[in-house]
Coordinates of C-alpha atoms in Angstrom, one line a residue:
X56 CA 78.2 95.8 102.4
X57 CA 75.0 97.3 104.2
X58 CA 75.0 100.8 104.3
X59 CA 71.7 102.1 105.8
X60 CA 69.8 105.1 105.3
X61 CA 71.1 107.5 107.6
X62 CA 74.4 106.6 106.2
X63 CA 73.7 107.7 103.3
X64 CA 71.9 110.7 104.1
X65 CA 75.3 112.0 105.8
X66 CA 77.6 111.4 103.1
X67 CA 75.5 113.1 100.5
X68 CA 74.9 116.1 103.3
X69 CA 79.0 116.1 103.5
X70 CA 79.8 116.3 100.6
X71 CA 77.3 118.8 99.3
X72 CA 78.5 121.2 102.0
X73 CA 82.3 120.7 100.9
X74 CA 81.0 121.0 97.3
X75 CA 78.7 124.1 98.1
X76 CA 81.9 125.7 100.1
X77 CA 84.1 125.1 97.2
X78 CA 81.6 126.9 95.0
X79 CA 80.7 129.6 97.2
X80 CA 84.9 130.5 97.1
X81 CA 84.7 130.4 93.5
X82 CA 81.7 132.5 93.1
X83 CA 83.0 135.4 95.4
X84 CA 85.7 136.4 92.1
X85 CA 86.5 134.8 89.1
X86 CA 90.1 134.3 89.3
X87 CA 93.4 132.4 88.1
X88 CA 94.1 130.4 91.0
X89 CA 97.8 130.4 92.7
X90 CA 100.4 127.6 92.3
X91 CA 100.1 127.4 96.2
X92 CA 95.9 127.6 96.5
X93 CA 96.3 125.1 93.9
X94 CA 98.0 122.4 95.9
X95 CA 96.8 123.4 98.7
X96 CA 93.2 122.3 97.5
X97 CA 94.5 118.8 95.1
X98 CA 96.2 118.0 98.8
X99 CA 92.9 118.8 101.1
X100 CA 90.8 116.7 98.3
X101 CA 93.4 113.7 97.9
X102 CA 93.6 113.4 102.2
X103 CA 89.5 113.9 102.2
X104 CA 89.6 110.8 99.5
X105 CA 92.6 108.9 101.7
X106 CA 90.8 109.5 105.5
X107 CA 87.2 108.5 103.6
X108 CA 88.9 105.0 102.6
X109 CA 90.1 104.7 106.4
X110 CA 86.4 104.9 107.2
X111 CA 85.7 102.5 105.3
X112 CA 88.2 100.3 106.4
X113 CA 87.3 100.5 110.0
X114 CA 83.3 100.3 109.6
X115 CA 83.7 97.7 106.6
X116 CA 86.4 95.8 106.8
X117 CA 90.0 96.1 104.7
X118 CA 88.8 94.6 101.5
X119 CA 85.8 97.0 100.8
X120 CA 88.9 99.9 102.0
X121 CA 90.7 98.1 99.2
X122 CA 87.4 98.4 96.7
X123 CA 86.9 101.8 97.6
X124 CA 90.5 103.3 96.8
X125 CA 91.3 101.3 93.4
X126 CA 87.7 102.6 92.0
X127 CA 88.6 106.0 93.6
X128 CA 92.1 105.7 91.2
X129 CA 90.5 104.3 88.2
X130 CA 88.1 107.9 88.4
X131 CA 91.0 109.6 89.0
X132 CA 93.2 108.7 86.2
X133 CA 89.5 108.9 84.0
X134 CA 88.7 112.3 85.2
X135 CA 92.0 113.5 84.5
X136 CA 92.1 112.4 81.0
X137 CA 88.4 114.2 81.1
X138 CA 90.7 117.8 82.0
X139 CA 92.4 117.0 78.8
X140 CA 89.3 117.3 76.6
X141 CA 88.3 120.8 78.8
X142 CA 92.0 122.3 77.6
X143 CA 90.3 121.4 74.5
X144 CA 87.6 123.4 74.7
X145 CA 88.1 125.7 76.5
X146 CA 91.3 126.4 74.0
X147 CA 89.3 126.1 71.2
X148 CA 86.4 128.8 72.2
X149 CA 89.3 131.0 74.1
X150 CA 88.0 131.3 77.1
X151 CA 89.5 133.7 79.3
X152 CA 92.0 132.7 81.9
X153 CA 90.1 134.2 84.6
X154 CA 86.9 132.2 83.7
X155 CA 88.3 128.7 83.7
X156 CA 87.8 127.8 86.6
X157 CA 84.0 129.0 86.7
X158 CA 84.0 126.1 83.4
X159 CA 85.4 124.3 85.2
X160 CA 83.9 124.0 88.4
X161 CA 79.8 123.6 86.5
X162 CA 81.6 120.9 84.0
X163 CA 82.5 118.7 87.5
X164 CA 78.8 120.2 88.7
X165 CA 77.2 118.3 85.5
X166 CA 79.8 115.5 85.7
X167 CA 78.4 114.4 89.0
X168 CA 74.5 115.0 88.4
X169 CA 75.4 112.8 84.8
X170 CA 77.1 109.9 86.4
X171 CA 74.9 109.8 89.6
X172 CA 72.0 109.3 87.8
X173 CA 73.7 106.5 85.7
X174 CA 75.1 105.2 88.9
X175 CA 71.1 104.5 90.0
X176 CA 70.6 103.0 86.2
X177 CA 73.9 100.9 86.4
X178 CA 73.0 99.4 90.2
X179 CA 69.3 98.9 88.8
X180 CA 70.6 97.1 85.6
X181 CA 72.5 94.5 87.7
X182 CA 70.1 94.0 90.3
X183 CA 68.0 92.7 87.9
X184 CA 70.8 90.9 85.3
X185 CA 73.5 89.8 85.7
X186 CA 74.1 89.1 82.0
X187 CA 75.0 93.1 82.0
X188 CA 78.4 92.2 83.3
X189 CA 79.2 90.7 79.9
X190 CA 78.0 93.9 78.1
X191 CA 79.9 96.4 80.4
X192 CA 82.8 94.1 79.8
X193 CA 82.7 94.3 75.8
X194 CA 82.2 97.9 76.2
X195 CA 85.4 98.8 78.3
X196 CA 87.3 96.6 75.8
X197 CA 85.8 98.9 72.7
X198 CA 86.6 102.1 74.5
X199 CA 89.8 100.7 75.2
X200 CA 90.3 99.8 71.4
X201 CA 89.0 103.4 70.5
X202 CA 91.2 105.6 72.4
X203 CA 94.6 103.2 70.9
X204 CA 93.1 104.0 67.7
X205 CA 93.0 108.0 68.6
X206 CA 96.0 108.2 70.5
X207 CA 96.8 111.8 71.7
X208 CA 94.5 114.8 72.7
X209 CA 94.7 116.9 69.9
X210 CA 92.7 120.2 69.4
X211 CA 92.3 119.2 66.1
X212 CA 90.8 116.5 66.8
X213 CA 88.0 118.0 68.8
X214 CA 84.4 118.2 66.7
X215 CA 81.7 120.3 67.3
X216 CA 78.5 117.8 67.9
X217 CA 75.2 119.1 66.5
X218 CA 73.8 120.4 69.9
X219 CA 77.0 122.8 69.5
X220 CA 76.4 123.7 66.0
X221 CA 72.6 124.5 66.5
X222 CA 73.1 126.5 69.0
X223 CA 75.5 128.3 67.3
X224 CA 73.3 128.9 64.2
X225 CA 69.7 129.4 66.4
X226 CA 70.8 131.6 69.1
X227 CA 71.4 135.3 69.2
X228 CA 75.2 135.3 70.5
X229 CA 77.1 138.2 71.5
X230 CA 81.4 137.9 70.4
X231 CA 82.4 138.8 73.7
X232 CA 82.6 136.5 76.9
X233 CA 82.2 140.3 79.0
X234 CA 81.4 139.4 82.8
X235 CA 81.6 135.7 82.5
X236 CA 77.8 135.3 82.6
X237 CA 75.6 133.3 79.8
X238 CA 73.6 136.2 78.7
X239 CA 74.9 139.6 78.6
X240 CA 72.1 143.0 77.3
X241 CA 73.4 145.3 75.0
X242 CA 72.2 149.1 74.8
X243 CA 69.8 148.8 72.4
X244 CA 68.0 146.3 75.1
X245 CA 68.6 142.8 73.2
X246 CA 69.9 139.7 75.5
X247 CA 72.2 138.0 73.6
X248 CA 73.4 134.9 74.8
X249 CA 77.4 134.6 75.4
X250 CA 79.9 132.4 73.9
X251 CA 80.4 131.1 77.5
X252 CA 76.5 129.3 77.0
X253 CA 78.2 127.2 74.1
X254 CA 81.3 126.3 76.2
X255 CA 79.0 124.9 78.7
X256 CA 77.4 122.7 76.2
X257 CA 80.5 121.6 74.7
X258 CA 81.4 120.9 78.8
X259 CA 78.3 119.2 79.6
X260 CA 78.0 116.7 76.4
X261 CA 81.8 115.7 76.9
X262 CA 80.8 114.9 80.4
X263 CA 78.1 112.5 79.2
X264 CA 80.4 110.4 77.0
X265 CA 83.2 110.3 79.8
X266 CA 80.0 109.1 82.3
X267 CA 79.4 106.5 79.7
X268 CA 83.3 105.0 80.0
X269 CA 83.7 105.6 84.0
X270 CA 80.6 103.8 85.1
X271 CA 81.1 100.2 83.8
X272 CA 84.4 100.8 85.0
X273 CA 84.2 101.6 88.5
X274 CA 81.5 98.5 88.7
X275 CA 84.1 96.0 87.4
X276 CA 85.8 96.9 90.8
X277 CA 82.7 97.2 93.1
X278 CA 79.2 96.2 93.2
X279 CA 78.4 98.3 95.9
X280 CA 76.8 101.1 94.7
X281 CA 77.2 103.5 98.1
X282 CA 81.4 102.6 97.3
X283 CA 80.5 103.3 93.4
X284 CA 79.4 107.0 94.1
X285 CA 81.5 108.2 97.0
X286 CA 84.5 106.9 94.3
X287 CA 83.2 109.3 91.4
X288 CA 82.8 111.8 94.0
X289 CA 86.0 112.4 95.3
X290 CA 87.5 111.0 92.0
X291 CA 86.1 114.6 90.5
X292 CA 86.8 116.8 93.7
X293 CA 89.8 118.9 92.9
X294 CA 90.2 118.4 89.4
X295 CA 89.8 122.3 88.9
X296 CA 92.3 123.0 91.2
X297 CA 94.9 120.0 89.5
X298 CA 93.9 121.5 86.3
X299 CA 96.1 124.7 86.9
X300 CA 98.1 123.0 89.6
X301 CA 98.9 121.0 86.6
X302 CA 99.8 123.6 83.8
X303 CA 102.1 122.0 81.0
X304 CA 102.0 118.7 82.7
X305 CA 98.8 117.7 80.8
X306 CA 100.3 118.3 77.3
X307 CA 103.6 116.3 79.0
X308 CA 101.2 113.1 79.8
X309 CA 101.7 111.5 75.9
X310 CA 101.0 108.1 76.7
X311 CA 98.6 108.6 79.4
X312 CA 95.8 107.3 76.8
X313 CA 97.9 104.2 76.1
X314 CA 97.9 103.4 80.0
X315 CA 94.0 104.1 80.8
X316 CA 92.9 102.0 77.8
X317 CA 95.5 99.4 79.8
X318 CA 93.3 99.7 81.9
X319 CA 89.7 99.4 80.4
X320 CA 90.8 96.6 78.5
X321 CA 91.9 94.9 82.4
X322 CA 88.9 95.8 84.2
X323 CA 86.6 94.9 81.0
X324 CA 88.4 91.6 80.5
X325 CA 87.7 91.1 84.8
X326 CA 84.2 91.9 84.3
X327 CA 83.7 89.3 81.7
X328 CA 85.7 86.5 84.1
X329 CA 82.8 87.7 86.6
X330 CA 80.0 87.4 84.6
X331 CA 81.1 84.0 83.2
X332 CA 80.9 82.9 87.4
X333 CA 77.4 84.3 87.9
X334 CA 76.2 83.0 83.9
X335 CA 73.0 82.9 83.4
X336 CA 72.9 82.7 79.5
X337 CA 71.7 79.7 78.1
X338 CA 73.8 79.3 74.9
X339 CA 76.9 79.9 77.6
X340 CA 77.6 76.5 79.3
X341 CA 73.9 75.5 78.9
X342 CA 73.3 78.2 81.3
X343 CA 75.3 77.2 84.2
X344 CA 78.4 79.3 85.9
X345 CA 81.3 79.0 84.3
X346 CA 83.9 77.5 87.3
X347 CA 87.1 77.8 85.3
X348 CA 87.1 81.2 84.8
X349 CA 89.9 82.8 87.2
X350 CA 88.8 85.2 90.1
X351 CA 91.3 88.2 89.9
X352 CA 91.2 89.2 93.8
X353 CA 91.1 93.5 94.5
X354 CA 94.6 93.5 95.9
X355 CA 96.0 92.8 92.3
X356 CA 93.5 95.0 90.6
X357 CA 95.4 97.3 92.7
X358 CA 98.7 96.5 92.0
X359 CA 97.9 96.4 88.2
X360 CA 95.9 99.4 88.0
X361 CA 99.1 101.9 90.0
X362 CA 101.7 99.5 88.3
X363 CA 100.3 100.2 84.8
X364 CA 99.0 104.2 85.4
X365 CA 102.7 104.4 86.9
X366 CA 104.5 103.2 83.8
X367 CA 102.8 105.8 81.8
X368 CA 103.0 108.4 83.5
X369 CA 107.2 107.7 83.7
X370 CA 107.4 107.1 80.3
X371 CA 105.1 110.2 79.5
X372 CA 107.3 112.5 81.1
X373 CA 110.9 110.7 80.1
X374 CA 109.5 111.1 76.4
X375 CA 108.6 115.0 76.7
X376 CA 112.1 115.5 78.7
X377 CA 114.0 113.8 75.4
X378 CA 111.6 115.8 73.0
X379 CA 112.6 118.7 74.7
X380 CA 116.3 118.4 74.9
X381 CA 116.4 117.1 70.8
X382 CA 114.4 121.0 70.2
X383 CA 116.7 122.3 72.2
X384 CA 119.6 121.1 70.2
X385 CA 117.9 120.9 66.9
X386 CA 117.6 125.4 67.8
X387 CA 121.8 125.8 69.0
X388 CA 122.4 124.1 66.5

């Protein structure tokens, strides 16, 4: 896929413009958006991603469009899992509802910046060393195993990292979020940091960890930096509105981690098989390509990812429904 400099420039300007509009809207007044407002924005961003995929189809063909859609779906699913951690962080630090939009927006911007850096680094590594796919594949399988071990995301599982602990001890902190700013000046003229700074540190470090998972996953679907970048951007757009739209539904997706673990493991195996096709390591098949390794077409990858996430979602909602009925029955008894 040959993407010219001007196409990159137009894409970046357009995406930055969309984010800027979103930032200006949210920046006018902190508030908790209504279901109608959240639903409208989520529908807008999803439609935007679908239209972009159509544009890729027209400009570069159905194969690249399928790669974009598959990558976007995978990254969107991982980003929803990211929302779980955001929920835990905001509950842990008791962020007022009216400031949660601001936290989510800053978290998404940080995620974009970090993923952009990792995409550039990943693309550079891939162009120089094809064997890096072995490492990416092994890392994704390792991540999938960890997801299965951890089970459901829970507030009790959240552990403050060393940066958060240092900030809480070393920085002068106020006990209130005040107006949602990072700092506040007391009546005596002393400047203090608000808990919002600690929340931002927690969100930023969490984004860093999620970027480490998401970038190898998307490179397992497409090697085109343009598609990798745009799939990540569209996957992050609208997440803060999705947070308020889903509300309690996030807590009902009890099998999402299992579904994501299966997806990451599948992509990890796919990366390993592709690495065998471009093998240059002397201790594997004498440094030659391994021709017997099967190739997994992108349409099959899309079907497997869609099916896995669909089954995980339906099973989650069914289990949550059964649990609620049991609770009601026990309450009446």
